[in-house]
Short mmCIF file of C-alpha atoms in Angstrom, two decimals:
data_model
loop_
_atom_site.label_atom_id
_atom_site.label_comp_id
_atom_site.label_asym_id
_atom_site.label_seq_id
_atom_site.Cartn_x
_atom_site.Cartn_y
_atom_site.Cartn_z
CA MET A 1 -42.65 -30.75 26.85
CA GLY A 2 -39.69 -32.86 25.76
CA GLU A 3 -35.91 -33.06 26.16
CA TYR A 4 -33.59 -32.23 23.26
CA ILE A 5 -30.00 -33.47 23.47
CA ILE A 6 -27.36 -31.79 21.32
CA LYS A 7 -24.17 -33.75 20.71
CA LEU A 8 -20.75 -32.35 19.82
CA PRO A 9 -20.68 -32.39 16.00
CA ASP A 10 -17.86 -33.33 13.66
CA VAL A 11 -15.72 -30.17 13.66
CA GLY A 12 -13.05 -31.26 11.21
CA GLU A 13 -11.86 -34.15 9.12
CA GLY A 14 -10.09 -36.75 11.24
CA VAL A 15 -10.83 -34.91 14.51
CA ALA A 16 -11.83 -37.28 17.33
CA GLU A 17 -12.05 -34.79 20.20
CA ALA A 18 -12.18 -31.07 20.94
CA GLU A 19 -11.44 -28.82 23.89
CA LEU A 20 -14.28 -26.79 25.37
CA VAL A 21 -13.01 -23.20 25.56
CA GLU A 22 -16.16 -21.11 26.07
CA TRP A 23 -19.76 -21.35 27.22
CA ASN A 24 -22.12 -18.67 25.90
CA VAL A 25 -25.11 -19.94 27.90
CA LYS A 26 -25.90 -21.16 31.42
CA ILE A 27 -28.52 -23.32 33.09
CA GLY A 28 -31.96 -21.72 32.80
CA ASP A 29 -31.19 -19.59 29.74
CA LEU A 30 -33.83 -19.45 27.03
CA VAL A 31 -32.21 -19.80 23.60
CA ARG A 32 -33.48 -19.52 20.07
CA GLU A 33 -32.46 -21.42 16.97
CA ASP A 34 -28.93 -20.47 15.82
CA THR A 35 -28.00 -19.07 19.24
CA VAL A 36 -24.31 -19.81 19.80
CA LEU A 37 -24.09 -22.21 22.74
CA ALA A 38 -20.36 -22.84 23.08
CA ALA A 39 -16.97 -22.65 21.41
CA VAL A 40 -14.55 -25.57 21.06
CA MET A 41 -10.98 -25.80 19.82
CA THR A 42 -9.31 -28.40 17.65
CA ASP A 43 -5.60 -28.02 17.02
CA LYS A 44 -5.45 -24.23 16.47
CA ALA A 45 -8.91 -23.56 15.05
CA THR A 46 -11.78 -22.40 17.26
CA VAL A 47 -15.37 -23.09 16.16
CA GLU A 48 -18.76 -22.09 17.52
CA ILE A 49 -21.57 -24.56 18.21
CA PRO A 50 -25.07 -23.13 17.48
CA SER A 51 -28.42 -24.46 18.71
CA PRO A 52 -30.66 -26.04 16.09
CA VAL A 53 -33.85 -25.38 18.10
CA ASP A 54 -35.58 -23.02 20.52
CA GLY A 55 -35.60 -24.14 24.14
CA GLU A 56 -34.45 -23.78 27.74
CA ILE A 57 -30.96 -24.92 28.85
CA ILE A 58 -31.27 -27.61 31.53
CA TRP A 59 -27.81 -29.25 31.41
CA LEU A 60 -24.28 -28.42 30.21
CA GLY A 61 -21.89 -31.19 29.25
CA GLY A 62 -18.55 -30.04 30.62
CA GLY A 63 -16.35 -27.32 32.09
CA ILE A 64 -13.93 -24.95 30.41
CA GLY A 65 -10.76 -26.77 29.40
CA GLN A 66 -12.41 -30.20 29.33
CA ILE A 67 -11.69 -32.47 26.36
CA LEU A 68 -14.90 -33.84 24.80
CA ALA A 69 -15.20 -36.68 22.31
CA ILE A 70 -16.95 -36.01 19.02
CA GLY A 71 -20.53 -37.24 19.38
CA SER A 72 -20.69 -36.88 23.17
CA PRO A 73 -23.65 -34.98 24.72
CA LEU A 74 -22.93 -31.25 24.86
CA VAL A 75 -26.22 -29.57 25.86
CA ARG A 76 -29.69 -30.64 26.97
CA LEU A 77 -32.67 -28.38 26.34
CA LYS A 78 -36.31 -28.45 27.40
CA ILE A 79 -38.44 -27.87 24.32
CA GLU A 80 -42.04 -27.79 23.25
CA GLY A 81 -43.16 -31.12 21.81
CA GLU A 82 -41.35 -34.43 21.78
CA GLY A 83 -37.72 -34.83 22.75
CA HIS A 84 -34.94 -35.60 20.29
CA VAL A 85 -31.22 -36.41 20.19
CA VAL A 86 -29.13 -34.75 17.48
CA GLU A 87 -25.73 -33.45 16.66
CA ALA A 88 -25.54 -29.68 16.72
CA ALA A 89 -25.67 -27.67 13.54
CA PRO A 90 -22.38 -27.46 11.65
CA ALA A 91 -19.79 -25.65 13.70
CA LYS A 92 -18.90 -22.10 12.73
CA PRO A 93 -15.29 -20.81 12.78
CA VAL A 94 -14.76 -17.80 15.00
CA LYS A 95 -12.27 -14.98 14.82
CA ALA A 96 -11.06 -14.97 18.41
CA GLU A 97 -11.34 -16.79 21.69
CA ALA A 98 -13.41 -15.30 24.46
CA PRO A 99 -11.45 -14.06 27.47
CA ALA A 100 -10.63 -16.92 29.80
CA ALA A 101 -12.11 -15.19 32.82
CA GLU A 102 -15.49 -14.68 31.16
CA ALA A 103 -15.50 -18.25 29.88
CA GLU A 104 -14.74 -19.53 33.38
CA LYS A 105 -17.59 -17.48 34.79
CA LYS A 106 -20.06 -18.90 32.29
CA ALA A 107 -18.82 -22.48 32.69
CA HIS A 108 -19.23 -22.49 36.45
CA ALA A 109 -22.61 -20.77 36.63
CA PRO A 110 -24.85 -22.38 39.29
CA LYS A 111 -26.97 -25.21 37.94
CA ALA A 112 -30.32 -24.12 39.37
CA PRO A 113 -33.89 -24.31 38.08
CA ALA A 114 -34.81 -21.67 35.59
CA GLU A 115 -36.20 -18.45 37.00
CA LYS A 116 -38.22 -15.77 35.36
CA PRO A 117 -36.01 -12.86 34.43
CA LYS A 118 -36.17 -10.06 36.93
CA PRO A 119 -37.14 -6.63 35.65
CA THR A 120 -34.12 -4.46 35.06
CA THR A 121 -33.85 -0.76 35.59
CA PRO A 122 -33.39 1.16 32.34
CA PRO A 123 -29.94 2.74 31.99
CA ALA A 124 -31.38 6.22 32.27
CA ALA A 125 -33.14 5.36 35.53
CA GLN A 126 -29.96 3.82 36.91
CA LYS A 127 -28.03 6.95 36.13
CA THR A 128 -30.65 9.12 37.82
CA SER A 129 -30.58 7.03 41.00
CA LEU A 130 -26.82 7.38 41.23
CA VAL A 131 -27.01 11.10 40.92
CA THR A 132 -29.89 11.74 43.31
CA SER A 133 -29.19 9.11 45.99
CA PRO A 134 -28.19 10.72 49.30
CA PHE A 135 -26.03 7.65 50.06
CA SER A 136 -23.72 7.87 47.05
CA ALA A 137 -20.95 9.26 49.29
CA ASN A 138 -19.21 11.45 46.78
CA ALA A 139 -17.24 13.21 49.51
CA PRO A 140 -15.25 12.08 52.57
CA ARG A 141 -17.40 11.40 55.64
CA ASP A 142 -17.82 13.47 58.75
CA GLU A 143 -16.16 12.58 62.02
CA GLY A 144 -18.11 9.81 63.72
CA GLU A 145 -19.80 8.57 60.57
CA LYS A 146 -19.07 4.87 60.14
CA PRO A 147 -18.14 3.89 56.55
CA LEU A 148 -19.71 0.79 55.00
CA ALA A 149 -17.16 -1.78 53.82
CA SER A 150 -16.55 -5.52 53.87
CA PRO A 151 -14.09 -7.04 56.38
CA ALA A 152 -11.60 -7.64 53.54
CA VAL A 153 -11.71 -3.99 52.50
CA ARG A 154 -11.35 -2.87 56.12
CA LEU A 155 -8.33 -5.12 56.63
CA ARG A 156 -6.67 -3.85 53.49
CA ALA A 157 -7.28 -0.25 54.50
CA LYS A 158 -5.90 -0.93 57.99
CA GLU A 159 -2.73 -2.51 56.57
CA ALA A 160 -2.27 0.52 54.33
CA GLY A 161 -2.89 2.96 57.17
CA VAL A 162 -5.92 4.46 55.44
CA ASP A 163 -8.85 6.01 57.30
CA LEU A 164 -11.92 4.72 55.42
CA ARG A 165 -13.78 7.91 56.34
CA GLN A 166 -11.55 9.60 53.79
CA VAL A 167 -12.56 7.19 50.99
CA SER A 168 -15.55 7.77 48.73
CA GLY A 169 -17.71 4.69 48.17
CA THR A 170 -19.53 4.00 44.94
CA GLY A 171 -21.54 0.97 46.08
CA PRO A 172 -25.09 0.85 47.43
CA ALA A 173 -25.54 3.26 50.36
CA GLY A 174 -21.97 4.46 49.77
CA ARG A 175 -20.41 1.05 50.39
CA ILE A 176 -16.62 1.05 49.81
CA SER A 177 -15.22 -1.61 47.47
CA HIS A 178 -11.68 -2.70 46.61
CA GLU A 179 -12.00 -0.63 43.42
CA ASP A 180 -12.79 2.46 45.52
CA LEU A 181 -9.61 1.84 47.53
CA GLU A 182 -7.61 1.49 44.30
CA ALA A 183 -9.02 4.80 43.07
CA PHE A 184 -8.15 6.42 46.42
CA PHE A 185 -4.57 5.14 46.23
CA ALA A 186 -4.27 6.40 42.64
CA ARG A 187 -5.51 9.89 43.56
CA GLY A 188 -3.27 10.07 46.61
CA LYS A 189 -6.03 11.74 48.66
CA GLN A 190 -5.22 11.11 52.31
CA LYS A 191 -4.62 12.74 55.63
CA PRO A 192 -1.17 14.21 56.28
CA GLY A 193 1.32 11.61 57.40
CA ILE A 194 -0.65 8.63 56.04
CA THR A 195 0.90 6.71 53.17
CA ALA A 196 -1.33 5.61 50.29
CA LEU A 197 0.97 2.77 49.28
CA ALA A 198 -0.34 -0.70 50.03
CA PRO A 199 1.07 -4.18 49.52
CA ASP A 200 -0.72 -6.21 46.89
CA ASN A 201 -1.19 -9.75 48.17
CA SER A 202 -3.66 -10.77 45.51
CA VAL A 203 -3.20 -13.99 43.54
CA LYS A 204 -5.06 -14.37 40.27
CA GLU A 205 -5.66 -17.88 38.99
CA ILE A 206 -5.80 -18.14 35.21
CA LYS A 207 -6.71 -21.51 33.77
CA VAL A 208 -4.56 -22.52 30.81
CA VAL A 209 -7.05 -23.51 28.12
CA GLY A 210 -7.56 -23.34 24.38
CA LEU A 211 -4.74 -22.04 22.21
CA ARG A 212 -2.51 -21.24 25.19
CA ARG A 213 -2.69 -24.87 26.33
CA LYS A 214 -1.88 -26.08 22.80
CA ILE A 215 1.16 -23.79 22.75
CA ALA A 216 2.28 -24.99 26.19
CA GLU A 217 1.97 -28.64 25.20
CA LYS A 218 3.89 -28.20 21.95
CA MET A 219 6.68 -26.16 23.59
CA ALA A 220 7.06 -28.76 26.32
CA ILE A 221 7.35 -31.55 23.75
CA ALA A 222 9.89 -29.59 21.69
CA LYS A 223 12.14 -28.79 24.65
CA SER A 224 11.92 -32.25 26.23
CA HIS A 225 12.45 -34.21 23.00
CA ILE A 226 14.88 -32.05 21.01
CA PRO A 227 18.49 -31.29 22.04
CA HIS A 228 18.79 -27.81 20.54
CA ILE A 229 21.95 -26.35 19.08
CA THR A 230 21.68 -22.59 18.44
CA TYR A 231 23.94 -20.90 15.92
CA VAL A 232 24.15 -17.11 15.67
CA GLU A 233 25.64 -15.25 12.72
CA GLU A 234 25.64 -11.55 11.83
CA ILE A 235 24.59 -10.51 8.35
CA ASP A 236 25.42 -7.26 6.57
CA VAL A 237 22.07 -6.41 4.95
CA SER A 238 23.03 -2.96 3.67
CA SER A 239 22.89 -4.01 -0.01
CA LEU A 240 19.72 -6.00 0.59
CA GLU A 241 18.01 -3.00 2.19
CA GLU A 242 18.99 -0.79 -0.77
CA LEU A 243 17.58 -3.36 -3.20
CA ARG A 244 14.41 -3.75 -1.14
CA ALA A 245 13.84 0.03 -1.07
CA THR A 246 14.35 0.26 -4.84
CA LEU A 247 11.96 -2.62 -5.57
CA ASN A 248 9.28 -1.18 -3.27
CA ALA A 249 9.62 2.25 -4.89
CA ASN A 250 9.03 0.73 -8.33
CA LYS A 251 6.46 -1.97 -7.52
CA ARG A 252 3.07 -2.15 -9.18
CA ALA A 253 0.02 -1.07 -7.21
CA GLU A 254 -1.29 -4.63 -6.87
CA GLN A 255 2.02 -5.97 -5.55
CA SER A 256 2.60 -6.39 -1.82
CA LYS A 257 5.27 -4.34 -0.08
CA LEU A 258 8.48 -6.29 0.36
CA THR A 259 9.84 -6.93 3.84
CA ILE A 260 13.03 -8.85 4.52
CA LEU A 261 11.10 -12.13 4.91
CA PRO A 262 10.52 -12.89 1.19
CA PHE A 263 14.26 -12.46 0.54
CA LEU A 264 15.07 -14.78 3.44
CA MET A 265 12.54 -17.34 2.18
CA ARG A 266 14.08 -17.37 -1.28
CA ALA A 267 17.58 -17.63 0.24
CA MET A 268 16.43 -20.59 2.34
CA VAL A 269 15.05 -22.32 -0.75
CA ARG A 270 18.44 -21.96 -2.47
CA ALA A 271 20.32 -23.20 0.61
CA ILE A 272 17.95 -26.16 1.10
CA ALA A 273 18.62 -27.24 -2.49
CA ASP A 274 22.21 -27.89 -1.38
CA GLN A 275 21.26 -29.32 2.04
CA PRO A 276 17.85 -31.03 1.77
CA GLN A 277 18.29 -32.65 5.19
CA LEU A 278 17.33 -29.30 6.76
CA ASN A 279 13.87 -29.44 5.17
CA ALA A 280 12.63 -32.45 7.11
CA LEU A 281 10.47 -33.82 9.90
CA TYR A 282 11.96 -36.29 12.39
CA ASP A 283 9.69 -39.02 13.74
CA ASP A 284 11.69 -39.87 16.84
CA GLU A 285 9.36 -42.70 17.87
CA ALA A 286 9.79 -44.57 14.58
CA ASN A 287 13.38 -43.30 14.10
CA VAL A 288 12.51 -42.09 10.60
CA ILE A 289 13.41 -38.78 8.96
CA HIS A 290 10.85 -37.56 6.42
CA GLN A 291 12.79 -35.39 3.99
CA HIS A 292 10.45 -33.24 1.90
CA GLY A 293 10.97 -32.06 -1.65
CA GLY A 294 8.54 -29.14 -1.27
CA VAL A 295 9.71 -26.30 0.94
CA HIS A 296 6.79 -25.36 3.21
CA ILE A 297 7.91 -22.44 5.37
CA GLY A 298 6.07 -21.74 8.61
CA ILE A 299 5.99 -18.09 9.69
CA ALA A 300 5.61 -17.80 13.47
CA ALA A 301 3.08 -15.02 14.10
CA GLN A 302 1.99 -13.40 17.34
CA THR A 303 -1.78 -12.85 17.57
CA PRO A 304 -4.03 -11.46 20.30
CA ASN A 305 -4.74 -15.05 21.36
CA GLY A 306 -1.18 -16.38 21.23
CA LEU A 307 1.42 -17.79 18.88
CA VAL A 308 0.34 -19.47 15.64
CA VAL A 309 2.38 -20.67 12.65
CA PRO A 310 0.69 -20.14 9.26
CA VAL A 311 2.49 -21.90 6.42
CA VAL A 312 3.64 -20.69 3.00
CA LYS A 313 3.31 -23.84 0.92
CA HIS A 314 5.80 -24.63 -1.87
CA ALA A 315 8.08 -21.64 -1.44
CA GLU A 316 10.39 -23.28 -3.99
CA ALA A 317 7.77 -22.58 -6.68
CA ARG A 318 7.08 -18.97 -5.69
CA THR A 319 8.65 -15.72 -6.84
CA LEU A 320 9.81 -13.01 -4.45
CA TRP A 321 6.58 -11.05 -4.97
CA ASP A 322 4.45 -14.17 -4.62
CA CYS A 323 6.13 -14.98 -1.30
CA ALA A 324 5.41 -11.44 -0.08
CA ALA A 325 1.74 -11.65 -1.07
CA GLU A 326 1.27 -15.02 0.63
CA VAL A 327 2.98 -13.86 3.83
CA ASN A 328 0.66 -10.83 4.00
CA LEU A 329 -2.42 -12.95 3.35
CA LEU A 330 -1.50 -15.48 6.04
CA ALA A 331 -0.50 -12.81 8.56
CA ASP A 332 -3.89 -11.07 8.20
CA ALA A 333 -5.74 -14.39 8.54
CA ALA A 334 -3.75 -15.30 11.65
CA LYS A 335 -4.31 -11.95 13.36
CA THR A 336 -8.05 -11.95 12.67
CA GLY A 337 -8.45 -15.59 13.68
CA THR A 338 -9.74 -16.65 10.26
CA ALA A 339 -6.80 -18.85 9.25
CA THR A 340 -7.94 -22.32 8.20
CA ARG A 341 -6.56 -25.60 9.48
CA GLU A 342 -4.89 -26.10 6.09
CA GLN A 343 -3.12 -22.74 6.41
CA LEU A 344 -1.88 -23.58 9.91
CA SER A 345 -0.37 -27.00 9.20
CA GLY A 346 2.16 -28.77 7.01
CA SER A 347 5.35 -26.74 7.61
CA THR A 348 8.73 -28.36 7.05
CA ILE A 349 10.94 -25.51 8.35
CA THR A 350 10.03 -22.33 10.23
CA ILE A 351 11.01 -18.65 10.39
CA THR A 352 10.48 -16.70 13.61
CA SER A 353 10.80 -12.92 13.66
CA LEU A 354 9.83 -10.23 16.17
CA GLY A 355 10.37 -7.42 13.65
CA SER A 356 11.79 -4.24 15.14
CA MET A 357 11.61 -5.86 18.60
CA GLY A 358 13.72 -8.78 17.44
CA GLY A 359 16.51 -8.21 19.93
CA VAL A 360 20.19 -8.83 19.29
CA VAL A 361 20.19 -12.59 19.91
CA THR A 362 17.41 -15.12 20.55
CA THR A 363 17.32 -18.87 21.15
CA PRO A 364 14.27 -19.99 19.14
CA VAL A 365 12.48 -23.24 19.98
CA ILE A 366 12.14 -25.68 17.08
CA ASN A 367 8.63 -26.25 15.76
CA TYR A 368 8.46 -29.99 16.57
CA PRO A 369 8.82 -32.32 14.64
CA GLU A 370 10.82 -30.08 12.30
CA VAL A 371 14.62 -30.06 12.59
CA ALA A 372 15.42 -26.37 12.07
CA ILE A 373 14.09 -22.88 12.80
CA ILE A 374 15.57 -19.60 11.52
CA GLY A 375 15.31 -16.62 13.89
CA VAL A 376 15.45 -13.07 12.53
CA ASN A 377 16.78 -10.35 14.83
CA LYS A 378 16.41 -6.61 14.40
CA ILE A 379 18.43 -4.56 11.92
CA MET A 380 20.80 -2.06 13.51
CA THR A 381 23.18 0.47 11.96
CA ARG A 382 26.64 -0.20 13.40
CA PRO A 383 30.17 1.03 12.67
CA MET A 384 32.07 -1.69 10.79
CA TRP A 385 35.80 -1.69 9.96
CA ASP A 386 36.49 -1.97 6.22
CA GLY A 387 40.29 -2.24 6.60
CA THR A 388 40.83 1.53 6.49
CA ASN A 389 37.93 3.25 8.19
CA PHE A 390 34.83 2.62 10.24
CA ILE A 391 31.77 2.92 8.04
CA PRO A 392 28.06 2.66 8.97
CA ARG A 393 26.49 -0.63 7.88
CA LYS A 394 23.07 -2.15 8.46
CA MET A 395 23.65 -5.34 10.42
CA MET A 396 21.25 -8.12 11.40
CA ASN A 397 21.78 -11.33 13.32
CA LEU A 398 20.25 -14.67 12.43
CA SER A 399 19.73 -16.80 15.55
CA SER A 400 18.86 -20.30 14.39
CA SER A 401 18.26 -23.57 16.22
CA PHE A 402 18.73 -27.13 14.95
CA ASP A 403 17.87 -30.62 16.18
CA HIS A 404 21.32 -31.90 17.16
CA ARG A 405 20.13 -35.52 16.96
CA VAL A 406 19.96 -35.35 13.16
CA ILE A 407 21.74 -32.07 12.24
CA ASP A 408 25.44 -31.77 13.04
CA GLY A 409 26.90 -28.42 14.06
CA TRP A 410 28.99 -28.28 10.89
CA ASP A 411 25.97 -28.75 8.66
CA ALA A 412 24.06 -26.09 10.58
CA ALA A 413 26.93 -23.64 10.13
CA VAL A 414 27.26 -24.38 6.40
CA PHE A 415 23.52 -23.80 5.96
CA ILE A 416 23.55 -20.42 7.72
CA GLN A 417 26.75 -19.32 5.94
CA ARG A 418 25.07 -20.07 2.60
CA ILE A 419 22.08 -17.93 3.60
CA LYS A 420 24.48 -15.20 4.77
CA THR A 421 26.21 -15.13 1.38
CA LEU A 422 22.90 -14.87 -0.46
CA LEU A 423 21.55 -12.07 1.74
CA GLU A 424 24.78 -10.06 1.67
CA THR A 425 24.92 -10.36 -2.14
CA PRO A 426 21.18 -10.37 -2.92
CA ALA A 427 21.68 -10.55 -6.69
CA LEU A 428 22.69 -14.20 -6.16
CA ILE A 429 19.18 -14.98 -4.95
CA PHE A 430 17.91 -14.37 -8.49
CA VAL A 431 20.68 -16.23 -10.31
CA GLU A 432 19.52 -19.66 -11.46
CA GLY A 433 21.77 -22.72 -11.38
#
């Protein structure tokens, strides 16, 4: 028998460390070659670490949320034959992070000697025992029969004024659990005069790890470093919506459906041509502004795991339809967790939109170290005065934030007014010069 040490492999060019976000094994587990051992995160990409050999887990190299250096020991296995020290097989990208609670459970599993697996009861047998057991307590108990419950359950029932003899238990020998109490409260089954309402004094601790920690760190940097100025302007998008409907009705089958975002992207490209200082990154440590010629627009997207910002590269060189296709491609990749590191980096200005939930006004946080973010609010039909009558118009607010250290309020207003003009007269978006 020998010991096999697996080290954290190189999970990306230029990456020196990674955050451990999930353990898929525990001490004593028997694993086979290619079994996924753990998942780590770098920037906003999560990758799986497989085992290159068969063996038994005898040591785990960290807890959930711990930052590990590339090349540091990750797992030790007991194997047949001589021991060896290697990096793990190439990491595999994954689609989603495991739930934090499950990852915590796996990471803190007791480090005890391996035991032979205990025989398990087949599902069918388990079901039969539940049905035939005389202790399953499917009905309230008789007077004088003492219910089985833990002290915590008894205290909670006492505080709620609940007689535990009226509660059905689903545990062994009819034992009453907190879940049984919850079910009892939900059904409202109780003796007359007894309330089923109970105070909830529970506190759930959720460790901030993985993507959520990356988001927290970046938001904290943005708000502590950048003095935001937010400028809100209403846009009449009635003509734009008519044009969009017409273009969608006449599009080719292979073309993506147009939303308002491709129009906004093209309007931003035109406005940035007049004010290139908005398409920039500010290095506040070196006091240098990096003004980019290419317009790389980040699209803030909500995913099941949190906020990510895929990037449409070189929007200045894309048509309206090309912008729409790229937005759809990146949105699908972000939601399924398959977006690459290249797709999630390199933005020079960002759009944030909550779609139909966009609200009336928002105060978006700048995607540091950028200097501007354009926030799209929802479209609403409102009565607008045309000088003679009130007429229904489709109105939308743009709520945009700017880094006041390098963007003056006047320049921010000029930029948004230029976008407003282009969106309210959408034909101008397609006029060259």
